[in-house]
Coordinates of C-alpha atoms in Angstrom, one line a residue:
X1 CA -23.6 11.5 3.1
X2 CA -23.2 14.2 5.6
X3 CA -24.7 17.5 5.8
X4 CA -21.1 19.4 4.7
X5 CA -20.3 16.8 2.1
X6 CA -23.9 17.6 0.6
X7 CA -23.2 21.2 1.1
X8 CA -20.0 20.9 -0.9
X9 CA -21.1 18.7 -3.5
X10 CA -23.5 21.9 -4.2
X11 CA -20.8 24.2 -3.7
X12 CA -18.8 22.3 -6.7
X13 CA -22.0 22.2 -8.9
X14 CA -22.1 25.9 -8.4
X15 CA -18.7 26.7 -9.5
X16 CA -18.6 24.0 -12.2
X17 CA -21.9 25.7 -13.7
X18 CA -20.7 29.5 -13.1
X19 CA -17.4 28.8 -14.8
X20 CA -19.3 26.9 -17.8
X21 CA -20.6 30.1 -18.1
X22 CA -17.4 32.1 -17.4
X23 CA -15.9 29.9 -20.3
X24 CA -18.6 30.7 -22.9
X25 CA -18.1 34.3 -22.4
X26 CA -15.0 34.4 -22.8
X27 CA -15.2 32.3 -26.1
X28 CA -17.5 34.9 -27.2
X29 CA -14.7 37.5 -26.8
X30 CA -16.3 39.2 -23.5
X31 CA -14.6 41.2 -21.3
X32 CA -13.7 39.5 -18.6
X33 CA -13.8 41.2 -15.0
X34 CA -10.7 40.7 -12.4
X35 CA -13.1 39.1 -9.6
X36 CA -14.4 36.5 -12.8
X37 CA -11.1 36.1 -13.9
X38 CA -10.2 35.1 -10.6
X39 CA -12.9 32.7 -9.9
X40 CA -12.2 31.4 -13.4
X41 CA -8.8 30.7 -12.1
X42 CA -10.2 29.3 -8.6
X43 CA -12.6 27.1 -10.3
X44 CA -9.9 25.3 -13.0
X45 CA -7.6 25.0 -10.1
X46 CA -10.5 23.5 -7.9
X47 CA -11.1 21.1 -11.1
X48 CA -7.6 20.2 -11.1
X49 CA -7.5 19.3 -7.5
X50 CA -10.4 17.0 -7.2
X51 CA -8.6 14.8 -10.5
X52 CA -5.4 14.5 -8.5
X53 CA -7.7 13.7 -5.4
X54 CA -9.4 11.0 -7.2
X55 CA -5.9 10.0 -8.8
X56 CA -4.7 9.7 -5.1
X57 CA -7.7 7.6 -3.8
X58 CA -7.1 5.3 -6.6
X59 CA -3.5 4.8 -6.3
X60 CA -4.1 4.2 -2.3
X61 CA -6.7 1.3 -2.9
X62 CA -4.9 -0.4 -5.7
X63 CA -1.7 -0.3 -3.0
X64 CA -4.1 -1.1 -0.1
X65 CA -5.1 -4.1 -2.6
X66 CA -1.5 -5.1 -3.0
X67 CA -0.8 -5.6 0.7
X68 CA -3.8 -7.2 1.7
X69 CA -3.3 -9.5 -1.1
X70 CA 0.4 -10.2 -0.1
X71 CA -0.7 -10.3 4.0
X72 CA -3.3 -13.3 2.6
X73 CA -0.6 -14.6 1.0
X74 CA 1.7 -14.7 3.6
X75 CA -1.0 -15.8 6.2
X76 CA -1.6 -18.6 4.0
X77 CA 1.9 -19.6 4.0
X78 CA 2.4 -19.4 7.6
X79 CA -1.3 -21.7 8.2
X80 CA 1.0 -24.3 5.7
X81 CA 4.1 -23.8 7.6
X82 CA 2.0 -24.2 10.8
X83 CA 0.6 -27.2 9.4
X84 CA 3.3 -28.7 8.5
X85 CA 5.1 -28.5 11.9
X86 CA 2.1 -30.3 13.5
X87 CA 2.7 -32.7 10.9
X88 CA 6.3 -33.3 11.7
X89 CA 5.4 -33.2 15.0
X90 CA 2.9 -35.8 15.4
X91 CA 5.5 -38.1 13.2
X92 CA 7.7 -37.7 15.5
X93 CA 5.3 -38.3 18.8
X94 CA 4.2 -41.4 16.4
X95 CA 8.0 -42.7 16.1
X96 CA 9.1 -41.6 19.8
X97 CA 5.7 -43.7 20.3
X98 CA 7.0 -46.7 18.6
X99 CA 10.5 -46.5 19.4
X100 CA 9.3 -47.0 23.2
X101 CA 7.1 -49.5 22.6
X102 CA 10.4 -51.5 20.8
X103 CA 12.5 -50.1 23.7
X104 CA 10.2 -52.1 26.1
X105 CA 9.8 -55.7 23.9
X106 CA 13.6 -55.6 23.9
X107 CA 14.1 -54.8 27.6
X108 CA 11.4 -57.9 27.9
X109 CA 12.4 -60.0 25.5
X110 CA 16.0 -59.6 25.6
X111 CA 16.3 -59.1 29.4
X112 CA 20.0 -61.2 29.5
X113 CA 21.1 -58.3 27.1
X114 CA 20.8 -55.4 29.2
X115 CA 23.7 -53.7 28.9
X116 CA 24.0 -53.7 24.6
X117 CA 20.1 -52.7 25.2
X118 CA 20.7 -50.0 27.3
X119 CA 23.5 -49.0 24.4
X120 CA 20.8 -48.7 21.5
X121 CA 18.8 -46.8 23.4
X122 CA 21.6 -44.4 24.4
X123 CA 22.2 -44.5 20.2
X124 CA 18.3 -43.9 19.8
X125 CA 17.9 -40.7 22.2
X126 CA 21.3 -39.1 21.0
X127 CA 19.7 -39.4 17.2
X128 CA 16.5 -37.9 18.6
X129 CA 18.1 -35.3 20.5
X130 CA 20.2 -34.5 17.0
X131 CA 16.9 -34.4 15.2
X132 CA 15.3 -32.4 17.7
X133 CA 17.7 -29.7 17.6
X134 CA 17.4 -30.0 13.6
X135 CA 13.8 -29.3 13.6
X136 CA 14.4 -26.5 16.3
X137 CA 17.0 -25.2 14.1
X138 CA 15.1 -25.3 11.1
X139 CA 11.7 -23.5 12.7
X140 CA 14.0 -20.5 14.0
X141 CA 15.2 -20.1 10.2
X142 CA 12.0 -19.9 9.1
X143 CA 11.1 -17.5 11.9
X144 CA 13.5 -15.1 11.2
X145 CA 12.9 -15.8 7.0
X146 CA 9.3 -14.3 8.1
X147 CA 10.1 -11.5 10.4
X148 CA 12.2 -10.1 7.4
X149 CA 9.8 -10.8 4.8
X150 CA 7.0 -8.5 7.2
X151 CA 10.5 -6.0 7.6
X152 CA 11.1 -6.1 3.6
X153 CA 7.0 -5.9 3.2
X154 CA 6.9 -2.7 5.8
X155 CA 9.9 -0.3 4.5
X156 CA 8.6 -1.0 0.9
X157 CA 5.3 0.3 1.8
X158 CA 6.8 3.2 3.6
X159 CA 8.7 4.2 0.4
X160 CA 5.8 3.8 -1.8
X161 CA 4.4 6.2 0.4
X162 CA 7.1 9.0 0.8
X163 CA 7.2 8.6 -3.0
X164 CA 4.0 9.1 -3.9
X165 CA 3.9 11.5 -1.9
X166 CA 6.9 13.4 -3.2
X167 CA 4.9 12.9 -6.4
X168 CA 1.7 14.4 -5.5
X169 CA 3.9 17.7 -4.1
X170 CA 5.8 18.0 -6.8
X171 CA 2.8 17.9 -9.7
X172 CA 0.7 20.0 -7.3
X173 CA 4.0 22.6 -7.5
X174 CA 3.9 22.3 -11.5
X175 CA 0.4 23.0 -11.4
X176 CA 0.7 25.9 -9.1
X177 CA 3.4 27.3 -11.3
X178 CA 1.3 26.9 -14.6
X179 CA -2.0 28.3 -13.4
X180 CA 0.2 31.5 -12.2
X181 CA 1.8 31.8 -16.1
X182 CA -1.8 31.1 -17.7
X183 CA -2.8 33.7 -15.2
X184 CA -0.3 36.1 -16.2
X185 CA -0.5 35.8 -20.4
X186 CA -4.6 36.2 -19.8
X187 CA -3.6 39.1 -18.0
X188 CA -1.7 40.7 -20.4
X189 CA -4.3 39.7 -22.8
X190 CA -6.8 41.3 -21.0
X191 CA -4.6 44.6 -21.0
X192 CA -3.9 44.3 -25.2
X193 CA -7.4 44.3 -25.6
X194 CA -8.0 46.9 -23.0
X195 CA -5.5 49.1 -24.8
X196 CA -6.7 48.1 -28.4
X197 CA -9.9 49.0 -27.3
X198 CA -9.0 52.4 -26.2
X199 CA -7.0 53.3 -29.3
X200 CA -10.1 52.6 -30.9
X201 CA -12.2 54.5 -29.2
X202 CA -9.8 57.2 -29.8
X203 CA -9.9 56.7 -33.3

């Protein structure tokens, strides 16, 4: 903890004590005086600002938690996607392997045969280069599916945000606005019993 986070942390402790003591007084029907009515004031909307703060800090790390949790997620299922390619891919090394090696015992062993040879293996490389541009095909889809998930994933976190924030604004306006009317009917209060006061000291 740094030397200004200690120094507030006493600051706070100060001002929670003084208003404890603020508080009874006034439950004990004291007079209150404008500079203590004003740190009264200070201190409840200092109270009130450190519970949204805290609010804040726990809504960031639960959100923090959700996206970290959906990256893993989505790491895991590009390591699978990954993992499967490789798979398909070392099929297909295995089967281009083996198609060879049949291409070669035919070319040997059927030798007379060239030209219907030489026809299958024309048929055999025009399905490979069809399956070739299948698998191509298929990892550019899943490309793109991911690039928009990450898209998707980044402009909901965005809103979140602006929300959130929106939020925070908008209660910290309503709590503005309260503390100002409290303000005002203690005020008047203050005055009534002022004037009360005087009428009975004139009595």
């Amino acid at each position: 903890m740094s030397g200004f986070e200690i120094a507030a942390s006493l600051v706070e402790k100060v001002l929670e004590e003084y208003m404890k003591r603020l508080l009874d007084k006034v439950s004990k029907g004291e007079r209150l005086t404008q500079a203590e009515v004003s740190l009264l004031m200070v201190g409840l909307v200092q109270r009130e600002l450190v519970r949204i703060e805290k609010q804040m800090a726990e809504g960031f790390a639960t959100m923090n938690k959700r996206i970290d949790d959906l990256r893993s997620e989505l790491l895991s299922k590009n390591e699978e996607t990954n993992k499967r390619i490789d798979d398909l891919r070392a099929e297909l090394l295995s089967k281009n392997e083996e198609t060879n090696k049949r291409i070669d015992d035919l070319r040997s062993e059927l030798y007379s045969k060239l030209d219907d040879t030489n026809k299958r293996i024309d048929d055999v490389k025009s399905d490979v280069k069809v399956f070739r541009e299948d698998v191509f095909n298929r990892l550019n889809t899943l490309s793109a599916n991911f690039d928009k998930a990450l898209s998707d994933l980044r402009t909901e976190f965005y809103k979140k945000l602006d929300e959130t924030k929106a939020d925070t604004y908008k209660r910290l306006d309503d709590l503005k606005a309260d503390i100002s009317s409290k303000y005002q009917i203690m005020s008047q209060r203050i005055d009534d019993l002022d004037k009360k006061l005087i009428d009975l000291k004139s009595d």
